Amino acid sequence: MNTRDGRLITVILPAGAGHGLLEKLVKEKGLTTVFLHHARGTGLSGVLKRKGLAQQIEKDMVVAAVSTGALEDIIGFIYEEGGVGKPHGGFIYIEKLSALRNSA
Amino acid sequence: MKDTLKDKRITALTDVALITCVVQKGMADDVIKAARDVGAQGSTVFYARGYGMRERLGLLGVAVDVEKEVVNIVVSTDQADRIFERMSVAAKMDTPGMGFMYMTHLNKAVTYIPPEVLEKLQPK
């Protein structure tokens, strides 16, 4: 893929959920420009929210670079299959890419 | 295969920006606290290795750790500048070798929005 009209999708998921989503993106959507890394997250959620304390918890981050044409389809897939549409399921954000190229 | 887009209405946030702050390992917590103090709701942090400044600073470079922490915070555009400034002060960006930070505008962001919140956001 070689395009100047791409989007970078970053998905923040609970620890352990990233690998499953990554596999689905590769096998069911045929993505080759996707990777996974770990992070720690801070946020106001769960029981600690009532005490005003932000909890730090392990997260998985899945990053995928896609063409603009495939964007809506992939976001919908991640929302459903990645569990982002459920409470505390995660977060997705999308950035515009100036250039995207891969070796496949 | 189920068509997820047609079957489910997904509400996306559009006036959002991403602030990325690369600092020396151990400094992320101060940066995150500064951002939270002015309204940031959450953050993610991961580790990385950074090169460049250490070599350019000569003898002072020994004080620059190669190990970095990268802090990502998604903010609304109306809060973005304020949070960015606070983070830059907390990260000591006025000191050589402490790191760098940048902000990018996001196309959209998607997460679970509770129905009661979504109802308040609907145009009347």
Short mmCIF file of N, CA and C in Angstrom, two decimals, chain B residues 68-123:
data_model
loop_
_atom_site.label_atom_id
_atom_site.label_comp_id
_atom_site.label_asym_id
_atom_site.label_seq_id
_atom_site.Cartn_x
_atom_site.Cartn_y
_atom_site.Cartn_z
N LYS B 68 12.93 6.41 27.90
CA LYS B 68 11.90 7.45 27.89
C LYS B 68 10.55 6.89 28.30
N GLU B 69 9.68 7.80 28.70
CA GLU B 69 8.27 7.47 28.86
C GLU B 69 7.50 8.36 27.89
N VAL B 70 6.56 7.78 27.19
CA VAL B 70 5.75 8.54 26.24
C VAL B 70 4.34 8.63 26.82
N VAL B 71 3.89 9.84 27.03
CA VAL B 71 2.56 10.08 27.62
C VAL B 71 1.62 10.54 26.52
N ASN B 72 0.50 9.87 26.38
CA ASN B 72 -0.52 10.28 25.41
C ASN B 72 -1.78 10.66 26.16
N ILE B 73 -2.29 11.85 25.84
CA ILE B 73 -3.54 12.29 26.47
C ILE B 73 -4.46 12.83 25.39
N VAL B 74 -5.70 12.35 25.38
CA VAL B 74 -6.71 12.86 24.45
C VAL B 74 -7.51 13.93 25.19
N VAL B 75 -7.62 15.09 24.58
CA VAL B 75 -8.30 16.21 25.22
C VAL B 75 -9.27 16.86 24.24
N SER B 76 -10.23 17.61 24.78
CA SER B 76 -11.10 18.37 23.89
C SER B 76 -10.33 19.59 23.40
N THR B 77 -10.66 20.10 22.23
CA THR B 77 -9.88 21.19 21.63
C THR B 77 -9.97 22.47 22.45
N ASP B 78 -11.07 22.66 23.17
CA ASP B 78 -11.15 23.90 23.96
C ASP B 78 -10.26 23.87 25.20
N GLN B 79 -9.89 22.69 25.64
CA GLN B 79 -8.99 22.57 26.80
C GLN B 79 -7.54 22.36 26.36
N ALA B 80 -7.33 22.09 25.10
CA ALA B 80 -6.04 21.57 24.64
C ALA B 80 -4.87 22.49 24.97
N ASP B 81 -5.00 23.77 24.65
CA ASP B 81 -3.87 24.68 24.86
C ASP B 81 -3.51 24.79 26.33
N ARG B 82 -4.53 24.86 27.18
CA ARG B 82 -4.28 24.99 28.63
C ARG B 82 -3.57 23.76 29.18
N ILE B 83 -4.04 22.60 28.78
CA ILE B 83 -3.42 21.36 29.25
C ILE B 83 -2.02 21.23 28.71
N PHE B 84 -1.82 21.61 27.45
CA PHE B 84 -0.49 21.54 26.83
C PHE B 84 0.51 22.39 27.61
N GLU B 85 0.10 23.61 27.95
CA GLU B 85 1.00 24.50 28.69
C GLU B 85 1.35 23.91 30.06
N ARG B 86 0.36 23.42 30.75
CA ARG B 86 0.62 22.86 32.08
C ARG B 86 1.55 21.66 32.02
N MET B 87 1.35 20.83 31.00
CA MET B 87 2.21 19.66 30.84
C MET B 87 3.64 20.09 30.52
N SER B 88 3.79 21.13 29.72
CA SER B 88 5.14 21.55 29.34
C SER B 88 5.89 22.10 30.55
N VAL B 89 5.18 22.77 31.44
CA VAL B 89 5.82 23.27 32.66
C VAL B 89 6.21 22.10 33.56
N ALA B 90 5.31 21.15 33.73
CA ALA B 90 5.58 20.00 34.59
C ALA B 90 6.73 19.16 34.04
N ALA B 91 6.85 19.10 32.72
CA ALA B 91 7.89 18.29 32.08
C ALA B 91 9.20 19.05 31.95
N LYS B 92 9.21 20.31 32.39
CA LYS B 92 10.42 21.15 32.36
C LYS B 92 10.96 21.26 30.93
N MET B 93 10.09 21.60 30.01
CA MET B 93 10.47 21.69 28.62
C MET B 93 11.38 22.88 28.34
N ASP B 94 11.55 23.76 29.31
CA ASP B 94 12.46 24.89 29.10
C ASP B 94 13.91 24.51 29.39
N THR B 95 14.13 23.27 29.80
CA THR B 95 15.48 22.81 30.13
C THR B 95 15.97 21.89 29.02
N PRO B 96 17.20 22.12 28.50
CA PRO B 96 17.70 21.26 27.42
C PRO B 96 17.75 19.79 27.82
N GLY B 97 17.33 18.92 26.91
CA GLY B 97 17.45 17.48 27.14
C GLY B 97 16.31 16.85 27.89
N MET B 98 15.31 17.63 28.29
CA MET B 98 14.23 17.05 29.10
C MET B 98 13.20 16.32 28.25
N GLY B 99 13.16 16.57 26.96
CA GLY B 99 12.22 15.85 26.12
C GLY B 99 11.56 16.77 25.12
N PHE B 100 10.47 16.30 24.55
CA PHE B 100 9.70 17.15 23.66
C PHE B 100 8.25 16.71 23.68
N MET B 101 7.41 17.56 23.18
CA MET B 101 5.99 17.22 23.16
C MET B 101 5.34 17.84 21.95
N TYR B 102 4.22 17.25 21.50
CA TYR B 102 3.51 17.80 20.35
C TYR B 102 2.04 17.49 20.48
N MET B 103 1.29 18.20 19.69
CA MET B 103 -0.17 18.02 19.73
C MET B 103 -0.66 17.82 18.30
N THR B 104 -1.53 16.86 18.10
CA THR B 104 -2.12 16.64 16.78
C THR B 104 -3.64 16.65 16.91
N HIS B 105 -4.25 17.16 15.88
CA HIS B 105 -5.71 17.15 15.87
C HIS B 105 -6.19 15.77 15.44
N LEU B 106 -7.16 15.23 16.11
CA LEU B 106 -7.68 13.91 15.77
C LEU B 106 -8.89 14.03 14.87
N ASN B 107 -9.00 13.14 13.89
CA ASN B 107 -10.18 13.10 13.04
C ASN B 107 -11.43 12.84 13.86
N LYS B 108 -11.33 11.81 14.67
CA LYS B 108 -12.44 11.49 15.54
C LYS B 108 -11.97 10.55 16.65
N ALA B 109 -12.78 10.45 17.67
CA ALA B 109 -12.50 9.50 18.77
C ALA B 109 -13.80 8.79 19.08
N VAL B 110 -13.67 7.53 19.44
CA VAL B 110 -14.85 6.70 19.70
C VAL B 110 -14.65 5.97 21.00
N THR B 111 -15.66 5.97 21.82
CA THR B 111 -15.64 5.18 23.05
C THR B 111 -17.08 4.92 23.45
N TYR B 112 -17.24 4.16 24.51
CA TYR B 112 -18.59 3.91 24.99
C TYR B 112 -19.11 5.18 25.67
N ILE B 113 -20.28 5.62 25.26
CA ILE B 113 -20.90 6.78 25.89
C ILE B 113 -22.19 6.31 26.56
N PRO B 114 -22.33 6.48 27.87
CA PRO B 114 -23.53 6.01 28.55
C PRO B 114 -24.78 6.65 27.95
N PRO B 115 -25.87 5.95 27.87
CA PRO B 115 -27.09 6.47 27.24
C PRO B 115 -27.57 7.78 27.85
N GLU B 116 -27.40 7.93 29.18
CA GLU B 116 -27.89 9.17 29.81
C GLU B 116 -27.06 10.38 29.35
N VAL B 117 -25.78 10.16 29.11
CA VAL B 117 -24.92 11.26 28.63
C VAL B 117 -25.25 11.57 27.17
N LEU B 118 -25.46 10.51 26.42
CA LEU B 118 -25.77 10.68 24.99
C LEU B 118 -27.07 11.44 24.81
N GLU B 119 -28.02 11.19 25.70
CA GLU B 119 -29.30 11.86 25.61
C GLU B 119 -29.16 13.36 25.82
N LYS B 120 -28.26 13.74 26.72
CA LYS B 120 -28.02 15.17 27.00
C LYS B 120 -27.37 15.85 25.82
N LEU B 121 -26.59 15.08 25.04
CA LEU B 121 -25.86 15.68 23.92
C LEU B 121 -26.73 15.81 22.68
N GLN B 122 -27.89 15.15 22.66
CA GLN B 122 -28.73 15.20 21.47
C GLN B 122 -29.27 16.61 21.28
N PRO B 123 -29.31 17.10 20.05
CA PRO B 123 -29.89 18.43 19.81
C PRO B 123 -31.41 18.38 20.07
#
